GROMACS .gro file of N, CA and C in nm:
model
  255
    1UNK      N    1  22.360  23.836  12.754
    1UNK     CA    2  22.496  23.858  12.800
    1UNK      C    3  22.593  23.828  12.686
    2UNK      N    4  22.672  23.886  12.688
    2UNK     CA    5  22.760  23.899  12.563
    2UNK      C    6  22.874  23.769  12.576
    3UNK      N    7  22.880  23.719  12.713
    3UNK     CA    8  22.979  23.628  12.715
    3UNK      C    9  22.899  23.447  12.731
    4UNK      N   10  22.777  23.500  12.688
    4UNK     CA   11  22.727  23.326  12.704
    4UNK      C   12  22.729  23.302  12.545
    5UNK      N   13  22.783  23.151  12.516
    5UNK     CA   14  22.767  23.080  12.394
    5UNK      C   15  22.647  23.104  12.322
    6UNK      N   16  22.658  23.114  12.192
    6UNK     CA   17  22.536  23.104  12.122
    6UNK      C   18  22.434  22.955  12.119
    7UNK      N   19  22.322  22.917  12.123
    7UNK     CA   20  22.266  22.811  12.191
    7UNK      C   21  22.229  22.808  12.025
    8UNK      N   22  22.250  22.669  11.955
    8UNK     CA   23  22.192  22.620  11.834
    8UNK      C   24  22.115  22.494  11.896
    9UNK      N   25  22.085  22.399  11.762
    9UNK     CA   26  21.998  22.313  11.771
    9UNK      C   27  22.165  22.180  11.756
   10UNK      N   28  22.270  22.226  11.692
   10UNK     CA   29  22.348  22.107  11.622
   10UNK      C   30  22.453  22.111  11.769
   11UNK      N   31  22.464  22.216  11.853
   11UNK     CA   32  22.543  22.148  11.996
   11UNK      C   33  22.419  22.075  12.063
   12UNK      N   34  22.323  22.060  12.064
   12UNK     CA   35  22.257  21.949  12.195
   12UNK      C   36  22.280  21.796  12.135
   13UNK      N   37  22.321  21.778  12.043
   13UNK     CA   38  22.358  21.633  12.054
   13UNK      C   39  22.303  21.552  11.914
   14UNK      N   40  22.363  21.442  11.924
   14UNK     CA   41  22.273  21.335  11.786
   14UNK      C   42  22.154  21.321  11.812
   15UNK      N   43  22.095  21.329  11.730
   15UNK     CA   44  21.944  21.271  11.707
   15UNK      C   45  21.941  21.118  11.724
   16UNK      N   46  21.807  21.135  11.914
   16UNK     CA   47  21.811  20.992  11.936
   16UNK      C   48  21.775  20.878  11.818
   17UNK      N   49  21.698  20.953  11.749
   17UNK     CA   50  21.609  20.870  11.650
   17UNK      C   51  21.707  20.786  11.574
   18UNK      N   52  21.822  20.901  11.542
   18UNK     CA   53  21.898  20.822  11.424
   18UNK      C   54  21.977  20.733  11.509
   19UNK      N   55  22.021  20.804  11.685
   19UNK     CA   56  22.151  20.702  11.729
   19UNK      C   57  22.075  20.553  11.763
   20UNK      N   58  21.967  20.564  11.774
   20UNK     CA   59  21.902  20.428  11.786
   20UNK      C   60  21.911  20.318  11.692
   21UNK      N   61  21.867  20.387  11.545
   21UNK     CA   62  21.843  20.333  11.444
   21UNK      C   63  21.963  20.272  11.417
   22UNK      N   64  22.046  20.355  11.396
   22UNK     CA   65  22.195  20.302  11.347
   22UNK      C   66  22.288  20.144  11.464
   23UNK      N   67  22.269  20.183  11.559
   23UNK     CA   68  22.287  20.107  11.697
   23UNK      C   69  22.183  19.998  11.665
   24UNK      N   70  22.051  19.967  11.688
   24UNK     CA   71  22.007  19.911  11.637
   24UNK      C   72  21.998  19.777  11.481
   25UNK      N   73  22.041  19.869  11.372
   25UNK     CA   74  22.046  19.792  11.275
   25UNK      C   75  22.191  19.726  11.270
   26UNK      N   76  22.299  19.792  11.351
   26UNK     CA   77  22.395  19.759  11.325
   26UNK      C   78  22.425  19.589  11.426
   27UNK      N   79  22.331  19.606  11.564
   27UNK     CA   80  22.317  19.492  11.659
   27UNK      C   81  22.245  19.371  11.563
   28UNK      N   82  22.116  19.403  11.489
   28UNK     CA   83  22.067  19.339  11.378
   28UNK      C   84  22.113  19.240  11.287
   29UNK      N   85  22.186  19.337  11.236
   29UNK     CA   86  22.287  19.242  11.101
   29UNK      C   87  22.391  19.144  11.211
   30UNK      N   88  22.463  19.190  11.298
   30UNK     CA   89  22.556  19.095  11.354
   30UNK      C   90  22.505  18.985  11.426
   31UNK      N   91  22.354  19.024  11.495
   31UNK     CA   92  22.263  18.915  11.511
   31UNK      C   93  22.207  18.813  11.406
   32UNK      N   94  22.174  18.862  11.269
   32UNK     CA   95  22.146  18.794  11.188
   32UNK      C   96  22.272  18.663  11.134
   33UNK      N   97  22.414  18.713  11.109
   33UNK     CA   98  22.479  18.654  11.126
   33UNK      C   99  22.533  18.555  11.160
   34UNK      N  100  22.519  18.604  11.334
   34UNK     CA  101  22.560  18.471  11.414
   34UNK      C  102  22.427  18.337  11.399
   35UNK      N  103  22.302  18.415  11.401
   35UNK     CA  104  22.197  18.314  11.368
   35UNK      C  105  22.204  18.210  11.275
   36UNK      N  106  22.253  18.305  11.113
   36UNK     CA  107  22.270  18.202  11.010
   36UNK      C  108  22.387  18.070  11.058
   37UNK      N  109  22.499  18.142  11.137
   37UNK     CA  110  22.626  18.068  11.157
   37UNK      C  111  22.569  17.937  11.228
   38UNK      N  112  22.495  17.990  11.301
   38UNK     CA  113  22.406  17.873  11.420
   38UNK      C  114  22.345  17.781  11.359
   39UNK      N  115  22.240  17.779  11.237
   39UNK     CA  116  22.117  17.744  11.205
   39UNK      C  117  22.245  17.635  11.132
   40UNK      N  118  22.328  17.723  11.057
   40UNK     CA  119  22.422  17.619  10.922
   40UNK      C  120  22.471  17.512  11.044
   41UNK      N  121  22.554  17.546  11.150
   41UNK     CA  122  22.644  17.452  11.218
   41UNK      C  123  22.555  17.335  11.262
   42UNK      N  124  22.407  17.359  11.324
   42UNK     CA  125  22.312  17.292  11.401
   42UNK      C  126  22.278  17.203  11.248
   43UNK      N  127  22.249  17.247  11.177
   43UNK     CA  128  22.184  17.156  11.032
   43UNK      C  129  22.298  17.088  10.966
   44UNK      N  130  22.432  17.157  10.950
   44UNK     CA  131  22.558  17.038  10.942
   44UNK      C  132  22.576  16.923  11.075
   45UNK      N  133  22.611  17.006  11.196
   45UNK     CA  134  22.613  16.882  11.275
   45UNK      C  135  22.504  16.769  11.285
   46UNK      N  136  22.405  16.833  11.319
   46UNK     CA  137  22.274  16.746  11.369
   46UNK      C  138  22.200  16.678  11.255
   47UNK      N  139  22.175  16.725  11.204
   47UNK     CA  140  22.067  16.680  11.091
   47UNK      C  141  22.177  16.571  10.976
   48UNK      N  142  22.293  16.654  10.910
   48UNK     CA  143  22.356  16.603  10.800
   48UNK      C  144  22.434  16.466  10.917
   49UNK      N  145  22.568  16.537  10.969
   49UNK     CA  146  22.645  16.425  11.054
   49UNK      C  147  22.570  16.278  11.146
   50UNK      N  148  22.495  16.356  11.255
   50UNK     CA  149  22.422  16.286  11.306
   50UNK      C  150  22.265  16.203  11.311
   51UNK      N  151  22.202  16.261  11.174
   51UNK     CA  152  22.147  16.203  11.140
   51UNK      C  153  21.982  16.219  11.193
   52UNK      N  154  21.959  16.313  11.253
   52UNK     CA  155  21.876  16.361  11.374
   52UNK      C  156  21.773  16.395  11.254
   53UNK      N  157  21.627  16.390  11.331
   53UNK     CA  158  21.570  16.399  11.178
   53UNK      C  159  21.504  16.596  11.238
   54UNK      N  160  21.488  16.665  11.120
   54UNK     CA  161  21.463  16.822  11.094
   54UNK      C  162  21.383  16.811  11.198
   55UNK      N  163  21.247  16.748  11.231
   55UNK     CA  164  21.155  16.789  11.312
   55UNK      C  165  21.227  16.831  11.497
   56UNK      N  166  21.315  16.695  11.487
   56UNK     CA  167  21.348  16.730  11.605
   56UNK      C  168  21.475  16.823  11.654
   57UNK      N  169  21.534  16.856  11.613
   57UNK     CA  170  21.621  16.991  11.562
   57UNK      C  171  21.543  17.118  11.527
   58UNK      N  172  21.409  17.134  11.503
   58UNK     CA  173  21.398  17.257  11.465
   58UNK      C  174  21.301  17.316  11.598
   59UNK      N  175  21.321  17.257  11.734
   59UNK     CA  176  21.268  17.348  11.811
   59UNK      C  177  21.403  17.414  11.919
   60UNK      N  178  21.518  17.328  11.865
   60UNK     CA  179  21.659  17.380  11.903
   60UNK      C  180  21.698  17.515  11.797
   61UNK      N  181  21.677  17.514  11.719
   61UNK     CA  182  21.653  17.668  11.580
   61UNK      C  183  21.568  17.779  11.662
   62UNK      N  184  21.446  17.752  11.686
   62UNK     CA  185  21.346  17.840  11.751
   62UNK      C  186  21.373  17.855  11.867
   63UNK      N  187  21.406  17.798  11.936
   63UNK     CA  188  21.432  17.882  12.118
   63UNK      C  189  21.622  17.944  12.044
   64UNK      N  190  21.682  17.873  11.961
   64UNK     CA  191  21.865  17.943  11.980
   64UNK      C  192  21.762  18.103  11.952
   65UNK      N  193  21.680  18.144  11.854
   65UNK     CA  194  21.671  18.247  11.727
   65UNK      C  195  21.600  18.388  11.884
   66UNK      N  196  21.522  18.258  11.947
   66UNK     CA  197  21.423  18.406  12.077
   66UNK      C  198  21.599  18.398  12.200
   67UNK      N  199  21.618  18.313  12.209
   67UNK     CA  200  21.748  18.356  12.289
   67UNK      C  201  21.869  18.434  12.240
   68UNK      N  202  21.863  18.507  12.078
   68UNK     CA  203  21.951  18.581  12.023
   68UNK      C  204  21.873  18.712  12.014
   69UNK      N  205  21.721  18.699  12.041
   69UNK     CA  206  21.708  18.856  12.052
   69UNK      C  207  21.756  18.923  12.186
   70UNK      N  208  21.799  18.882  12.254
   70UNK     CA  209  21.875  18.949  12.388
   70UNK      C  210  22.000  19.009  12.359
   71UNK      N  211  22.053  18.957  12.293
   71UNK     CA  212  22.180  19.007  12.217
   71UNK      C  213  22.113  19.168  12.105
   72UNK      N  214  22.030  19.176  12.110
   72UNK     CA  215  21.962  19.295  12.005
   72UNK      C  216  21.913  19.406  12.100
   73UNK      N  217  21.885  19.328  12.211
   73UNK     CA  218  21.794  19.433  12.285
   73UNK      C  219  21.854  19.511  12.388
   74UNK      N  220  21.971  19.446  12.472
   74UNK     CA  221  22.051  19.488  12.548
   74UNK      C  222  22.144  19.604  12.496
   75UNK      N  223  22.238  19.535  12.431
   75UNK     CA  224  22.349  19.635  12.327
   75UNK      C  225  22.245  19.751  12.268
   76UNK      N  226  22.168  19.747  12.182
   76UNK     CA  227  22.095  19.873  12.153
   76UNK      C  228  22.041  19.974  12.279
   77UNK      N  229  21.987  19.912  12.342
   77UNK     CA  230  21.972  20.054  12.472
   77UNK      C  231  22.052  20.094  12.538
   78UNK      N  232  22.155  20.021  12.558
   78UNK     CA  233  22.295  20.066  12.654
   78UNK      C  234  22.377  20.143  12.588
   79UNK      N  235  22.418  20.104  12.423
   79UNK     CA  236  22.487  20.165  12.381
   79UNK      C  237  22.392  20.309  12.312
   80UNK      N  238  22.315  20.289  12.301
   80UNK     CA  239  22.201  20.411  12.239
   80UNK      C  240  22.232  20.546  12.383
   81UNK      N  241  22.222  20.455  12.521
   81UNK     CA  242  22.195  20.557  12.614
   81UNK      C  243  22.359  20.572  12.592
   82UNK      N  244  22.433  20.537  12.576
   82UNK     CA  245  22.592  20.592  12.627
   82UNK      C  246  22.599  20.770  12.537
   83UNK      N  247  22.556  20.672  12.406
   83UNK     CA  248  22.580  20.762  12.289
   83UNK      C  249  22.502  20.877  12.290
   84UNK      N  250  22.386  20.904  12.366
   84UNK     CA  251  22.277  20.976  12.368
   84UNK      C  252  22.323  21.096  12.511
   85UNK      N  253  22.395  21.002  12.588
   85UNK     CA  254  22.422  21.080  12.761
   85UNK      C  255  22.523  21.158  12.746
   0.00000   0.00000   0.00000
């Protein structure tokens, strides 16, 4: 039919692959971030100020670091699906 649009490959949309990736690395770095911000504040307060010795502070490091991958995992699929829908 002469009046339907021409159908390419560049109108169906971004490439999930890349909107992931990008969404992804970008949740990454700002996760990495706040981690370092965490790890410095927890090792200034606790360890330097208060005097707390490393061993017992560093299983407060390891559960903050698995409770910041939620922050990676959420934002990347929600915003991946917004960007993708």
């Amino acid at each position: 039919m002469s009046g339907d649009p021409a159908s390419n490959g560049a109108a169906d949309g971004p490439n999930a692959a890349v909107v992931v990736g990008v969404v992804f690395s970008a949740i990454v770095v700002l996760t990495v971030i706040a981690y370092t911000v965490t790890v410095t504040t927890v090792n200034l307060l606790a360890v330097d100020l208060l005097a707390y010795p490393v061993g017992g502070v560093a299983p407060f490091v390891v559960i903050t670091g698995a409770i910041l991958t939620i922050p990676i995992m959420i934002p990347t699929a929600l915003i991946s699906m917004k960007r993708l829908g």
